[in-house]
Amino acid sequence: MKSENKLIGIGLFSAIAASLCCITPVLALIAGVSGLASAFSWLEPVRPYFIGLTILVLGFAWYQKLKPKKQIDCNCDKDEKPKFIQTKMFLGIVTAFAIIMLAFPYYSSIFYPKTEKQIIVVDKSNIQKVEFTINGMTCPSCEEHVNHEVNKLTGIISSNASYEKGKAIVEFDDSKTNITEIEKAINSTGYSVTSKKEK
């Protein structure tokens, strides 16, 4: 039974570790400390291994739980009722939690408030579009975090970050904000701007 509990513990740990790089930006936003967002981005390259470990460990735990027990012929008393932590229900809860954790990067955007803005452009010649190359983004949660911080600035028309490309394209009114302010907003997330170019 102890080995079964260890398996469940390892499965939970690896499921959380697999998504820690994507959970941190959301927790940082909720706590109001956006600079911590990229703290676990170094885990992203090993995410597939954590996912594999989670599936392997929980699969083995289910195999152990569901395999037929050997019948021992004896005049013993019937086994006592197992503790909740040793039941299929508990393993089911752990498995469901692991699935929710593993899928977190795909639904994390729901935790970011939508920033509806009404932009009044006085002079179209003030509109500028700049592409920022950003280091440290690893998932959709990172994109949302960058967009959220940039959209807090006045004069932002649009912000489209892509973790896959490692870039954010920001369109803004340069009479209300500037490239330096946008770069500061991006850097405040814990990710860092490595270069920028006007489009």
Coordinates of N, CA, C and O in Angstrom, one line a residue:
M1 N 0.8 -1.2 0.0 CA 0.0 0.0 0.0 C 0.9 1.3 0.0 O 0.5 2.3 -0.6
K2 N 2.0 1.2 0.7 CA 2.9 2.4 0.7 C 3.4 2.7 -0.7 O 3.5 3.8 -1.1
S3 N 3.7 1.6 -1.4 CA 4.2 1.8 -2.8 C 3.2 2.4 -3.7 O 3.4 3.3 -4.5
E4 N 1.9 2.1 -3.5 CA 0.8 2.6 -4.2 C 0.7 4.1 -3.9 O 0.5 4.9 -4.8
N5 N 0.8 4.5 -2.6 CA 0.7 5.9 -2.3 C 1.9 6.7 -2.9 O 1.7 7.8 -3.3
K6 N 3.0 6.1 -2.9 CA 4.2 6.7 -3.5 C 3.9 7.0 -5.0 O 4.3 8.0 -5.6
L7 N 3.3 6.0 -5.7 CA 3.0 6.1 -7.1 C 2.1 7.3 -7.3 O 2.3 8.1 -8.2
I8 N 1.1 7.4 -6.5 CA 0.1 8.5 -6.6 C 0.8 9.8 -6.4 O 0.5 10.8 -7.1
G9 N 1.6 9.9 -5.4 CA 2.4 11.1 -5.1 C 3.2 11.5 -6.3 O 3.3 12.7 -6.6
I10 N 3.9 10.5 -6.9 CA 4.8 10.8 -8.0 C 4.0 11.3 -9.2 O 4.3 12.3 -9.9
G11 N 2.8 10.7 -9.4 CA 1.9 11.1 -10.5 C 1.5 12.5 -10.3 O 1.4 13.3 -11.3
L12 N 1.1 12.9 -9.1 CA 0.6 14.2 -8.8 C 1.7 15.2 -9.0 O 1.5 16.3 -9.6
F13 N 2.9 14.9 -8.5 CA 4.0 15.8 -8.6 C 4.4 16.1 -10.0 O 4.6 17.2 -10.4
S14 N 4.5 15.0 -10.8 CA 4.9 15.2 -12.2 C 3.8 15.9 -13.0 O 4.2 16.7 -13.9
A15 N 2.5 15.8 -12.7 CA 1.5 16.5 -13.4 C 1.6 18.0 -13.1 O 1.4 18.8 -14.0
I16 N 1.8 18.3 -11.8 CA 1.9 19.7 -11.5 C 3.2 20.3 -12.1 O 3.2 21.4 -12.6
A17 N 4.3 19.6 -12.0 CA 5.6 20.1 -12.6 C 5.5 20.3 -14.1 O 6.0 21.3 -14.6
A18 N 4.7 19.4 -14.8 CA 4.5 19.6 -16.2 C 3.9 20.9 -16.6 O 4.2 21.4 -17.7
S19 N 3.0 21.4 -15.8 CA 2.3 22.7 -16.1 C 2.7 23.9 -15.2 O 2.1 24.9 -15.4
L20 N 3.7 23.7 -14.4 CA 4.2 24.8 -13.5 C 4.6 26.0 -14.3 O 4.3 27.1 -13.8
C21 N 5.2 25.8 -15.4 CA 5.6 27.0 -16.2 C 4.5 27.8 -16.7 O 4.6 29.0 -17.0
C22 N 3.3 27.2 -16.9 CA 2.1 27.8 -17.3 C 1.2 28.3 -16.2 O 0.4 29.2 -16.4
I23 N 1.3 27.6 -15.1 CA 0.5 28.0 -13.9 C 1.0 29.3 -13.3 O 0.3 30.2 -12.8
T24 N 2.3 29.4 -13.3 CA 3.0 30.6 -12.6 C 2.5 31.9 -13.1 O 2.3 32.8 -12.3
P25 N 2.4 32.2 -14.4 CA 1.9 33.5 -14.9 C 0.5 33.8 -14.4 O 0.3 35.0 -14.0
V26 N -0.3 32.8 -14.3 CA -1.7 33.1 -13.8 C -1.6 33.4 -12.3 O -2.3 34.3 -11.8
L27 N -0.9 32.6 -11.5 CA -0.7 32.9 -10.1 C -0.1 34.3 -9.9 O -0.5 35.0 -9.0
A28 N 0.9 34.6 -10.7 CA 1.5 35.9 -10.6 C 0.5 37.1 -10.9 O 0.5 38.1 -10.2
L29 N -0.4 36.9 -11.9 CA -1.4 37.9 -12.2 C -2.3 38.0 -11.0 O -2.6 39.2 -10.6
I30 N -2.8 36.9 -10.4 CA -3.7 36.9 -9.3 C -3.1 37.6 -8.1 O -3.7 38.4 -7.4
A31 N -1.8 37.3 -7.9 CA -1.1 37.8 -6.7 C -0.6 39.3 -6.9 O -0.2 40.0 -6.0
G32 N -0.7 39.7 -8.2 CA -0.2 41.1 -8.5 C 1.3 41.2 -8.5 O 1.8 42.3 -8.4
V33 N 2.0 40.1 -8.7 CA 3.5 40.2 -8.8 C 3.9 39.6 -10.2 O 4.4 38.5 -10.3
S34 N 3.6 40.4 -11.2 CA 3.8 39.8 -12.6 C 5.2 39.5 -12.9 O 5.5 38.7 -13.8
G35 N 6.2 40.1 -12.2 CA 7.6 39.8 -12.5 C 8.0 38.3 -12.3 O 9.0 37.8 -12.8
L36 N 7.1 37.6 -11.5 CA 7.4 36.2 -11.2 C 7.0 35.2 -12.3 O 7.2 34.0 -12.2
A37 N 6.3 35.8 -13.3 CA 5.6 35.0 -14.3 C 6.6 34.0 -15.0 O 6.2 32.8 -15.3
S38 N 7.8 34.4 -15.3 CA 8.7 33.5 -16.0 C 9.6 32.6 -15.1 O 10.5 32.0 -15.6
A39 N 9.3 32.6 -13.8 CA 10.2 31.9 -12.9 C 10.4 30.4 -13.2 O 11.4 29.9 -12.9
F40 N 9.4 29.8 -13.8 CA 9.5 28.3 -14.0 C 9.5 28.0 -15.5 O 9.3 26.9 -15.9
S41 N 9.8 29.0 -16.3 CA 9.9 28.8 -17.8 C 11.0 27.8 -18.2 O 10.9 27.2 -19.2
W42 N 12.0 27.6 -17.3 CA 13.1 26.6 -17.6 C 12.5 25.2 -17.6 O 13.2 24.3 -18.1
L43 N 11.3 25.0 -17.1 CA 10.8 23.6 -17.0 C 10.1 23.2 -18.4 O 9.9 22.0 -18.6
E44 N 9.9 24.2 -19.2 CA 9.2 23.9 -20.5 C 9.9 22.8 -21.3 O 9.2 21.9 -21.8
P45 N 11.2 22.8 -21.5 CA 11.8 21.7 -22.3 C 11.6 20.3 -21.8 O 11.6 19.4 -22.5
V46 N 11.4 20.2 -20.5 CA 11.2 18.8 -19.9 C 9.7 18.5 -19.7 O 9.4 17.4 -19.2
R47 N 8.8 19.4 -20.1 CA 7.4 19.2 -20.0 C 6.9 17.8 -20.5 O 6.2 17.1 -19.9
P48 N 7.4 17.5 -21.8 CA 6.9 16.2 -22.3 C 7.3 15.0 -21.5 O 6.6 14.0 -21.4
Y49 N 8.5 15.1 -20.8 CA 8.9 14.0 -19.9 C 8.0 13.9 -18.7 O 7.7 12.8 -18.2
F50 N 7.7 15.0 -18.1 CA 6.8 15.0 -17.0 C 5.4 14.5 -17.4 O 4.8 13.7 -16.6
I51 N 4.9 14.8 -18.5 CA 3.6 14.3 -19.0 C 3.7 12.8 -19.2 O 2.8 12.1 -18.7
G52 N 4.8 12.3 -19.8 CA 5.0 10.9 -20.0 C 5.1 10.1 -18.6 O 4.5 9.1 -18.4
L53 N 5.8 10.7 -17.7 CA 5.9 10.1 -16.3 C 4.6 10.1 -15.6 O 4.3 9.0 -15.0
T54 N 3.8 11.1 -15.7 CA 2.5 11.2 -15.1 C 1.6 10.0 -15.7 O 1.0 9.3 -14.9
I55 N 1.6 9.9 -17.0 CA 0.7 8.9 -17.6 C 1.2 7.5 -17.2 O 0.4 6.6 -16.9
L56 N 2.5 7.3 -17.3 CA 3.1 6.0 -16.9 C 2.8 5.6 -15.5 O 2.3 4.5 -15.2
V57 N 3.0 6.5 -14.5 CA 2.9 6.2 -13.1 C 1.4 6.0 -12.8 O 1.0 5.0 -12.1
L58 N 0.5 6.9 -13.3 CA -0.9 6.7 -13.0 C -1.5 5.5 -13.7 O -2.4 4.8 -13.1
G59 N -1.0 5.2 -14.9 CA -1.4 4.0 -15.6 C -1.1 2.7 -14.8 O -1.9 1.8 -14.6
F60 N 0.2 2.7 -14.3 CA 0.6 1.6 -13.4 C -0.2 1.5 -12.1 O -0.6 0.4 -11.7
A61 N -0.5 2.6 -11.5 CA -1.3 2.7 -10.3 C -2.7 2.1 -10.6 O -3.2 1.3 -9.8
W62 N -3.3 2.4 -11.8 CA -4.6 1.9 -12.1 C -4.5 0.4 -12.4 O -5.3 -0.4 -12.0
Y63 N -3.4 -0.1 -13.0 CA -3.2 -1.5 -13.3 C -3.1 -2.2 -11.9 O -3.8 -3.3 -11.8
Q64 N -2.4 -1.7 -11.0 CA -2.2 -2.3 -9.7 C -3.6 -2.4 -9.0 O -3.9 -3.4 -8.3
K65 N -4.4 -1.4 -9.1 CA -5.7 -1.3 -8.5 C -6.7 -2.2 -9.1 O -7.6 -2.8 -8.4
L66 N -6.6 -2.4 -10.4 CA -7.7 -3.2 -11.1 C -7.3 -4.7 -11.4 O -8.2 -5.4 -11.8
K67 N -6.0 -5.0 -11.2 CA -5.7 -6.4 -11.5 C -6.3 -7.3 -10.5 O -6.5 -7.0 -9.3
P68 N -6.7 -8.5 -10.9 CA -7.4 -9.5 -10.0 C -6.4 -9.8 -8.9 O -5.3 -10.1 -9.0
K69 N -7.0 -9.9 -7.7 CA -6.3 -10.3 -6.5 C -6.2 -11.8 -6.4 O -7.1 -12.5 -6.8
K70 N -5.0 -12.3 -6.0 CA -4.9 -13.7 -5.8 C -5.7 -14.2 -4.6 O -5.6 -13.5 -3.5
Q71 N -6.5 -15.2 -4.8 CA -7.3 -15.7 -3.7 C -6.5 -16.7 -2.8 O -5.9 -17.6 -3.3
I72 N -6.4 -16.4 -1.6 CA -5.7 -17.3 -0.6 C -6.7 -18.0 0.2 O -7.6 -17.4 0.8
D73 N -6.6 -19.3 0.1 CA -7.6 -20.1 0.8 C -7.2 -20.3 2.3 O -6.3 -21.0 2.7
C74 N -7.9 -19.5 3.2 CA -7.6 -19.6 4.6 C -8.9 -19.3 5.4 O -9.9 -18.8 4.8
N75 N -8.9 -19.6 6.6 CA -10.0 -19.3 7.5 C -9.8 -18.0 8.2 O -10.1 -17.8 9.4
C76 N -9.3 -17.0 7.4 CA -9.0 -15.7 8.0 C -10.3 -14.8 8.1 O -11.2 -15.1 7.3
D77 N -10.3 -13.8 8.9 CA -11.3 -12.8 8.9 C -11.3 -12.1 7.6 O -10.2 -11.9 7.0
K78 N -12.4 -11.6 7.2 CA -12.5 -10.8 5.9 C -11.6 -9.5 6.1 O -11.5 -9.0 7.2
D79 N -11.0 -9.1 5.0 CA -10.2 -7.9 5.0 C -11.0 -6.7 5.5 O -12.2 -6.6 5.2
E80 N -10.3 -5.9 6.3 CA -11.0 -4.7 6.8 C -11.1 -3.7 5.6 O -10.4 -3.8 4.6
K81 N -12.1 -2.8 5.8 CA -12.4 -1.8 4.7 C -11.1 -0.9 4.5 O -10.6 -0.4 5.5
P82 N -10.7 -0.7 3.3 CA -9.5 0.1 3.0 C -9.7 1.5 3.3 O -10.9 2.0 3.3
K83 N -8.7 2.2 3.7 CA -8.7 3.7 3.9 C -9.1 4.4 2.6 O -8.8 3.9 1.5
F84 N -9.7 5.6 2.7 CA -10.1 6.3 1.5 C -8.9 6.5 0.5 O -9.1 6.4 -0.7
I85 N -7.7 6.8 1.1 CA -6.5 7.0 0.2 C -6.1 5.8 -0.6 O -5.4 5.9 -1.5
Q86 N -6.7 4.6 -0.2 CA -6.4 3.4 -0.9 C -7.5 2.9 -1.8 O -7.4 1.8 -2.4
T87 N -8.5 3.8 -2.0 CA -9.7 3.4 -2.8 C -9.5 3.8 -4.3 O -8.7 4.7 -4.6
K88 N -10.4 3.2 -5.1 CA -10.4 3.5 -6.6 C -10.9 5.0 -6.7 O -10.5 5.7 -7.6
M89 N -11.8 5.4 -5.8 CA -12.3 6.7 -5.9 C -11.2 7.8 -5.7 O -11.1 8.8 -6.5
F90 N -10.3 7.5 -4.7 CA -9.2 8.5 -4.5 C -8.3 8.5 -5.7 O -7.9 9.6 -6.2
L91 N -8.0 7.3 -6.3 CA -7.2 7.3 -7.5 C -7.8 8.0 -8.6 O -7.2 8.7 -9.4
G92 N -9.2 7.9 -8.7 CA -9.9 8.5 -9.8 C -9.8 10.1 -9.6 O -9.6 10.8 -10.6
I93 N -9.9 10.6 -8.4 CA -9.8 12.0 -8.1 C -8.4 12.5 -8.5 O -8.3 13.5 -9.1
V94 N -7.4 11.7 -8.1 CA -6.0 12.1 -8.4 C -5.8 12.1 -9.9 O -5.2 13.1 -10.5
T95 N -6.4 11.1 -10.6 CA -6.2 11.1 -12.1 C -6.9 12.3 -12.7 O -6.4 12.9 -13.6
A96 N -8.1 12.6 -12.3 CA -8.8 13.8 -12.8 C -8.1 15.1 -12.6 O -7.9 15.9 -13.5
F97 N -7.5 15.2 -11.4 CA -6.7 16.4 -11.0 C -5.5 16.5 -12.0 O -5.1 17.5 -12.5
A98 N -4.8 15.3 -12.2 CA -3.6 15.3 -13.1 C -4.0 15.7 -14.5 O -3.3 16.5 -15.1
I99 N -5.2 15.3 -15.0 CA -5.6 15.6 -16.3 C -5.8 17.1 -16.4 O -5.4 17.8 -17.4
I100 N -6.5 17.7 -15.4 CA -6.8 19.1 -15.3 C -5.4 19.9 -15.3 O -5.3 20.9 -16.0
M101 N -4.5 19.4 -14.6 CA -3.1 20.1 -14.5 C -2.4 20.0 -15.9 O -1.9 21.0 -16.3
L102 N -2.4 18.8 -16.5 CA -1.8 18.6 -17.8 C -2.4 19.5 -18.9 O -1.7 20.0 -19.8
A103 N -3.7 19.7 -18.8 CA -4.4 20.5 -19.8 C -4.3 22.0 -19.6 O -4.8 22.8 -20.4
F104 N -3.8 22.4 -18.4 CA -3.8 23.8 -18.0 C -3.4 24.8 -19.1 O -4.0 25.8 -19.3
P105 N -2.3 24.5 -19.8 CA -1.8 25.5 -20.8 C -2.9 25.8 -21.9 O -2.9 26.9 -22.5
Y106 N -3.8 24.9 -22.1 CA -4.8 25.1 -23.2 C -6.0 25.8 -22.8 O -6.8 26.3 -23.6
Y107 N -6.2 26.0 -21.5 CA -7.4 26.8 -21.0 C -7.0 27.9 -20.1 O -7.9 28.6 -19.5
S108 N -5.7 28.2 -19.9 CA -5.3 29.2 -18.9 C -5.7 30.6 -19.3 O -5.9 31.5 -18.4
S109 N -6.0 30.9 -20.6 CA -6.4 32.2 -21.0 C -7.7 32.7 -20.3 O -8.0 33.9 -20.2
I110 N -8.6 31.7 -19.8 CA -9.8 32.2 -19.2 C -9.6 32.9 -17.9 O -10.5 33.6 -17.4
F111 N -8.4 32.8 -17.3 CA -8.1 33.5 -16.1 C -7.6 34.9 -16.3 O -7.5 35.7 -15.3
Y112 N -7.4 35.3 -17.5 CA -7.0 36.7 -17.8 C -8.2 37.5 -18.1 O -9.0 37.2 -19.0
P113 N -8.3 38.7 -17.5 CA -9.5 39.6 -17.8 C -9.3 40.1 -19.2 O -8.3 40.4 -19.7
K114 N -10.5 40.2 -19.9 CA -10.5 40.7 -21.2 C -10.4 42.3 -21.1 O -11.2 42.9 -20.4
T115 N -9.5 42.9 -21.8 CA -9.4 44.3 -21.8 C -10.1 44.9 -23.0 O -9.5 45.0 -24.1
E116 N -11.3 45.3 -22.8 CA -12.1 46.0 -23.9 C -11.7 47.4 -23.9 O -11.8 48.1 -22.9
K117 N -11.2 47.9 -25.0 CA -10.8 49.3 -25.1 C -11.5 50.0 -26.2 O -11.7 49.4 -27.3
Q118 N -11.7 51.3 -26.0 CA -12.2 52.1 -27.1 C -11.1 53.1 -27.4 O -10.7 53.9 -26.7
I119 N -10.5 52.8 -28.6 CA -9.4 53.6 -29.0 C -9.8 54.7 -30.0 O -10.5 54.5 -31.0
I120 N -9.5 56.0 -29.6 CA -9.8 57.1 -30.5 C -8.5 57.6 -31.1 O -7.6 58.1 -30.4
V121 N -8.4 57.4 -32.4 CA -7.2 57.8 -33.1 C -7.4 59.2 -33.7 O -8.3 59.3 -34.5
V122 N -6.7 60.2 -33.2 CA -6.9 61.5 -33.7 C -6.1 61.7 -35.1 O -6.7 62.3 -36.0
D123 N -4.9 61.2 -35.2 CA -4.1 61.3 -36.4 C -3.5 59.9 -36.8 O -2.8 59.4 -36.0
K124 N -3.9 59.5 -37.9 CA -3.4 58.1 -38.4 C -1.9 58.1 -38.5 O -1.4 57.0 -38.5
S125 N -1.3 59.2 -38.7 CA 0.2 59.2 -38.9 C 0.9 58.9 -37.6 O 2.1 58.6 -37.5
N126 N 0.1 58.9 -36.4 CA 0.7 58.6 -35.1 C 0.7 57.1 -34.9 O 1.3 56.6 -33.9
I127 N 0.0 56.3 -35.7 CA -0.1 54.9 -35.5 C 1.3 54.2 -35.9 O 1.8 54.4 -37.0
Q128 N 1.8 53.4 -35.0 CA 3.0 52.7 -35.2 C 2.8 51.2 -34.9 O 2.1 50.9 -34.0
K129 N 3.5 50.4 -35.6 CA 3.5 48.9 -35.3 C 4.9 48.5 -35.1 O 5.8 48.7 -36.0
V130 N 5.2 47.8 -34.0 CA 6.5 47.3 -33.6 C 6.5 45.9 -33.3 O 5.6 45.4 -32.6
E131 N 7.5 45.1 -33.8 CA 7.6 43.7 -33.4 C 8.7 43.6 -32.4 O 9.8 44.0 -32.6
F132 N 8.3 43.0 -31.2 CA 9.3 42.8 -30.1 C 9.6 41.3 -30.1 O 8.8 40.5 -30.1
T133 N 10.9 41.0 -30.1 CA 11.4 39.6 -29.9 C 11.5 39.4 -28.4 O 12.2 40.2 -27.7
I134 N 10.9 38.4 -27.9 CA 10.8 38.2 -26.4 C 11.4 36.8 -26.0 O 11.0 35.8 -26.6
N135 N 12.2 36.8 -25.0 CA 12.8 35.6 -24.5 C 12.1 35.1 -23.3 O 11.7 35.9 -22.4
G136 N 11.8 33.8 -23.2 CA 11.2 33.2 -22.0 C 9.7 32.8 -22.1 O 9.3 32.1 -21.3
M137 N 9.0 33.1 -23.2 CA 7.6 32.7 -23.3 C 7.6 31.2 -23.7 O 8.3 30.8 -24.7
T138 N 6.7 30.4 -23.0 CA 6.7 29.0 -23.3 C 5.4 28.4 -23.6 O 5.3 27.2 -24.0
C139 N 4.3 29.2 -23.4 CA 2.9 28.6 -23.6 C 1.9 29.7 -23.8 O 2.2 30.9 -23.6
P140 N 0.7 29.3 -24.1 CA -0.4 30.4 -24.3 C -0.6 31.3 -23.1 O -0.9 32.4 -23.2
S141 N -0.3 30.7 -21.9 CA -0.5 31.5 -20.7 C 0.5 32.7 -20.7 O 0.2 33.8 -20.3
C142 N 1.7 32.5 -21.2 CA 2.7 33.5 -21.3 C 2.3 34.6 -22.3 O 2.4 35.8 -22.0
E143 N 1.7 34.2 -23.4 CA 1.2 35.2 -24.4 C 0.1 36.1 -23.7 O 0.2 37.3 -23.9
E144 N -0.8 35.4 -23.0 CA -1.9 36.2 -22.4 C -1.3 37.2 -21.4 O -1.8 38.3 -21.2
H145 N -0.3 36.8 -20.6 CA 0.3 37.6 -19.6 C 1.0 38.8 -20.3 O 0.8 40.0 -19.8
V146 N 1.7 38.6 -21.4 CA 2.3 39.8 -22.1 C 1.3 40.7 -22.6 O 1.3 41.9 -22.4
N147 N 0.2 40.1 -23.3 CA -0.8 41.0 -23.9 C -1.5 41.8 -22.8 O -1.8 42.9 -22.9
H148 N -1.8 41.1 -21.6 CA -2.5 41.8 -20.5 C -1.7 43.0 -20.0 O -2.2 44.1 -19.8
E149 N -0.4 42.8 -19.8 CA 0.5 43.9 -19.3 C 0.6 45.1 -20.3 O 0.5 46.2 -20.0
V150 N 0.7 44.7 -21.6 CA 0.8 45.8 -22.6 C -0.5 46.5 -22.8 O -0.5 47.8 -22.9
N151 N -1.6 45.8 -22.7 CA -2.9 46.5 -22.9 C -3.3 47.4 -21.7 O -4.2 48.2 -21.8
K152 N -2.5 47.4 -20.6 CA -2.7 48.3 -19.5 C -2.3 49.7 -19.9 O -2.8 50.7 -19.3
L153 N -1.4 49.8 -20.9 CA -0.9 51.2 -21.3 C -2.0 51.9 -22.1 O -2.8 51.2 -22.9
T154 N -2.0 53.2 -22.0 CA -2.9 54.0 -22.9 C -2.3 54.1 -24.3 O -1.1 54.1 -24.4
G155 N -3.2 54.1 -25.2 CA -2.8 54.2 -26.6 C -2.5 52.9 -27.3 O -2.1 52.9 -28.5
I156 N -2.6 51.8 -26.7 CA -2.4 50.5 -27.3 C -3.6 50.2 -28.2 O -4.8 50.1 -27.6
I157 N -3.4 49.9 -29.4 CA -4.5 49.5 -30.3 C -4.6 48.0 -30.3 O -5.7 47.5 -30.2
S158 N -3.5 47.3 -30.4 CA -3.6 45.8 -30.4 C -2.2 45.3 -29.9 O -1.2 45.9 -30.1
S159 N -2.3 44.1 -29.3 CA -1.1 43.4 -28.8 C -1.3 42.0 -29.1 O -2.2 41.4 -28.6
N160 N -0.4 41.4 -29.9 CA -0.5 40.0 -30.3 C 0.8 39.3 -30.0 O 1.7 39.4 -30.8
A161 N 0.9 38.6 -28.9 CA 2.1 37.9 -28.6 C 2.0 36.4 -29.0 O 0.9 35.9 -29.0
S162 N 3.1 35.8 -29.4 CA 3.1 34.4 -29.9 C 4.3 33.8 -29.2 O 5.4 34.1 -29.5
Y163 N 4.0 32.8 -28.3 CA 5.1 32.1 -27.7 C 5.9 31.2 -28.7 O 7.1 31.0 -28.6
E164 N 5.2 30.7 -29.7 CA 5.8 29.8 -30.7 C 6.9 30.6 -31.5 O 7.9 30.1 -31.8
K165 N 6.5 31.9 -31.8 CA 7.5 32.7 -32.6 C 8.4 33.5 -31.7 O 9.4 34.0 -32.2
G166 N 8.1 33.6 -30.4 CA 8.9 34.3 -29.5 C 8.8 35.8 -29.8 O 9.8 36.5 -29.6
K167 N 7.6 36.3 -30.2 CA 7.5 37.7 -30.6 C 6.1 38.2 -30.2 O 5.2 37.5 -29.9
A168 N 6.1 39.5 -30.1 CA 4.8 40.2 -29.9 C 4.7 41.4 -30.9 O 5.7 42.2 -31.0
I169 N 3.6 41.5 -31.6 CA 3.4 42.6 -32.5 C 2.5 43.6 -31.8 O 1.3 43.2 -31.5
V170 N 2.9 44.8 -31.6 CA 2.1 45.8 -30.9 C 1.8 47.0 -31.8 O 2.8 47.6 -32.3
E171 N 0.6 47.3 -31.9 CA 0.2 48.5 -32.6 C -0.3 49.5 -31.6 O -1.1 49.2 -30.7
F172 N 0.2 50.8 -31.8 CA -0.1 51.8 -30.8 C -0.1 53.2 -31.3 O 0.4 53.4 -32.4
D173 N -0.6 54.1 -30.6 CA -0.6 55.5 -30.9 C 0.6 56.2 -30.3 O 0.6 56.3 -29.0
D174 N 1.6 56.6 -31.0 CA 2.8 57.1 -30.4 C 2.7 58.4 -29.8 O 3.6 58.9 -29.2
S175 N 1.5 59.1 -29.9 CA 1.3 60.3 -29.2 C 0.8 60.0 -27.7 O 0.8 60.9 -26.9
K176 N 0.5 58.8 -27.4 CA 0.0 58.4 -26.1 C 1.0 57.5 -25.4 O 0.9 57.4 -24.1
T177 N 1.7 56.7 -26.1 CA 2.7 55.8 -25.4 C 3.9 55.7 -26.4 O 3.9 56.2 -27.5
N178 N 4.9 55.0 -26.0 CA 6.1 54.8 -26.8 C 6.7 53.4 -26.7 O 6.3 52.6 -25.8
I179 N 7.7 53.1 -27.5 CA 8.3 51.8 -27.6 C 9.0 51.5 -26.2 O 8.9 50.4 -25.7
T180 N 9.6 52.5 -25.6 CA 10.2 52.3 -24.3 C 9.2 51.8 -23.2 O 9.5 50.9 -22.4
E181 N 8.1 52.5 -23.2 CA 7.0 52.1 -22.2 C 6.5 50.7 -22.4 O 6.3 49.9 -21.5
I182 N 6.4 50.3 -23.7 CA 5.9 49.0 -24.1 C 6.9 47.9 -23.7 O 6.6 46.9 -23.1
E183 N 8.2 48.3 -24.0 CA 9.3 47.3 -23.6 C 9.3 47.1 -22.1 O 9.5 46.0 -21.6
K184 N 9.1 48.2 -21.3 CA 9.1 48.1 -19.8 C 7.9 47.2 -19.4 O 8.1 46.4 -18.5
A185 N 6.8 47.4 -20.0 CA 5.6 46.6 -19.7 C 5.9 45.1 -19.9 O 5.5 44.2 -19.1
I186 N 6.5 44.8 -21.1 CA 6.8 43.4 -21.4 C 7.8 42.8 -20.4 O 7.7 41.8 -19.8
N187 N 8.9 43.6 -20.1 CA 9.9 43.2 -19.2 C 9.4 43.0 -17.8 O 9.9 42.2 -17.0
S188 N 8.3 43.7 -17.4 CA 7.8 43.6 -16.1 C 7.1 42.2 -15.8 O 6.9 41.9 -14.7
T189 N 6.9 41.5 -16.9 CA 6.3 40.2 -16.8 C 7.3 39.1 -16.3 O 6.9 38.0 -16.0
G190 N 8.6 39.5 -16.5 CA 9.6 38.5 -16.2 C 10.2 37.9 -17.5 O 11.3 37.4 -17.5
Y191 N 9.5 38.1 -18.6 CA 10.1 37.8 -19.9 C 10.9 39.0 -20.3 O 10.7 40.1 -19.8
S192 N 11.8 38.8 -21.3 CA 12.7 39.9 -21.6 C 12.7 40.2 -23.1 O 12.8 39.3 -23.9
V193 N 12.6 41.5 -23.5 CA 12.7 41.9 -24.9 C 14.2 41.8 -25.3 O 15.0 42.4 -24.6
T194 N 14.4 41.1 -26.3 CA 15.8 41.0 -26.8 C 16.1 41.9 -28.0 O 17.2 42.3 -28.2
S195 N 15.0 42.2 -28.8 CA 15.2 43.1 -29.9 C 13.8 43.6 -30.3 O 12.8 43.1 -29.9
K196 N 13.8 44.7 -31.1 CA 12.6 45.3 -31.6 C 12.8 45.9 -32.9 O 13.9 46.4 -33.2
K197 N 11.7 45.9 -33.8 CA 11.9 46.5 -35.1 C 10.5 47.0 -35.5 O 9.5 46.4 -35.3
E198 N 10.5 48.1 -36.2 CA 9.3 48.7 -36.7 C 8.8 48.0 -37.9 O 9.6 47.5 -38.7
K199 N 7.5 47.8 -38.0 CA 6.9 47.1 -39.1 C 6.3 48.1 -40.1 O 5.9 49.1 -39.8

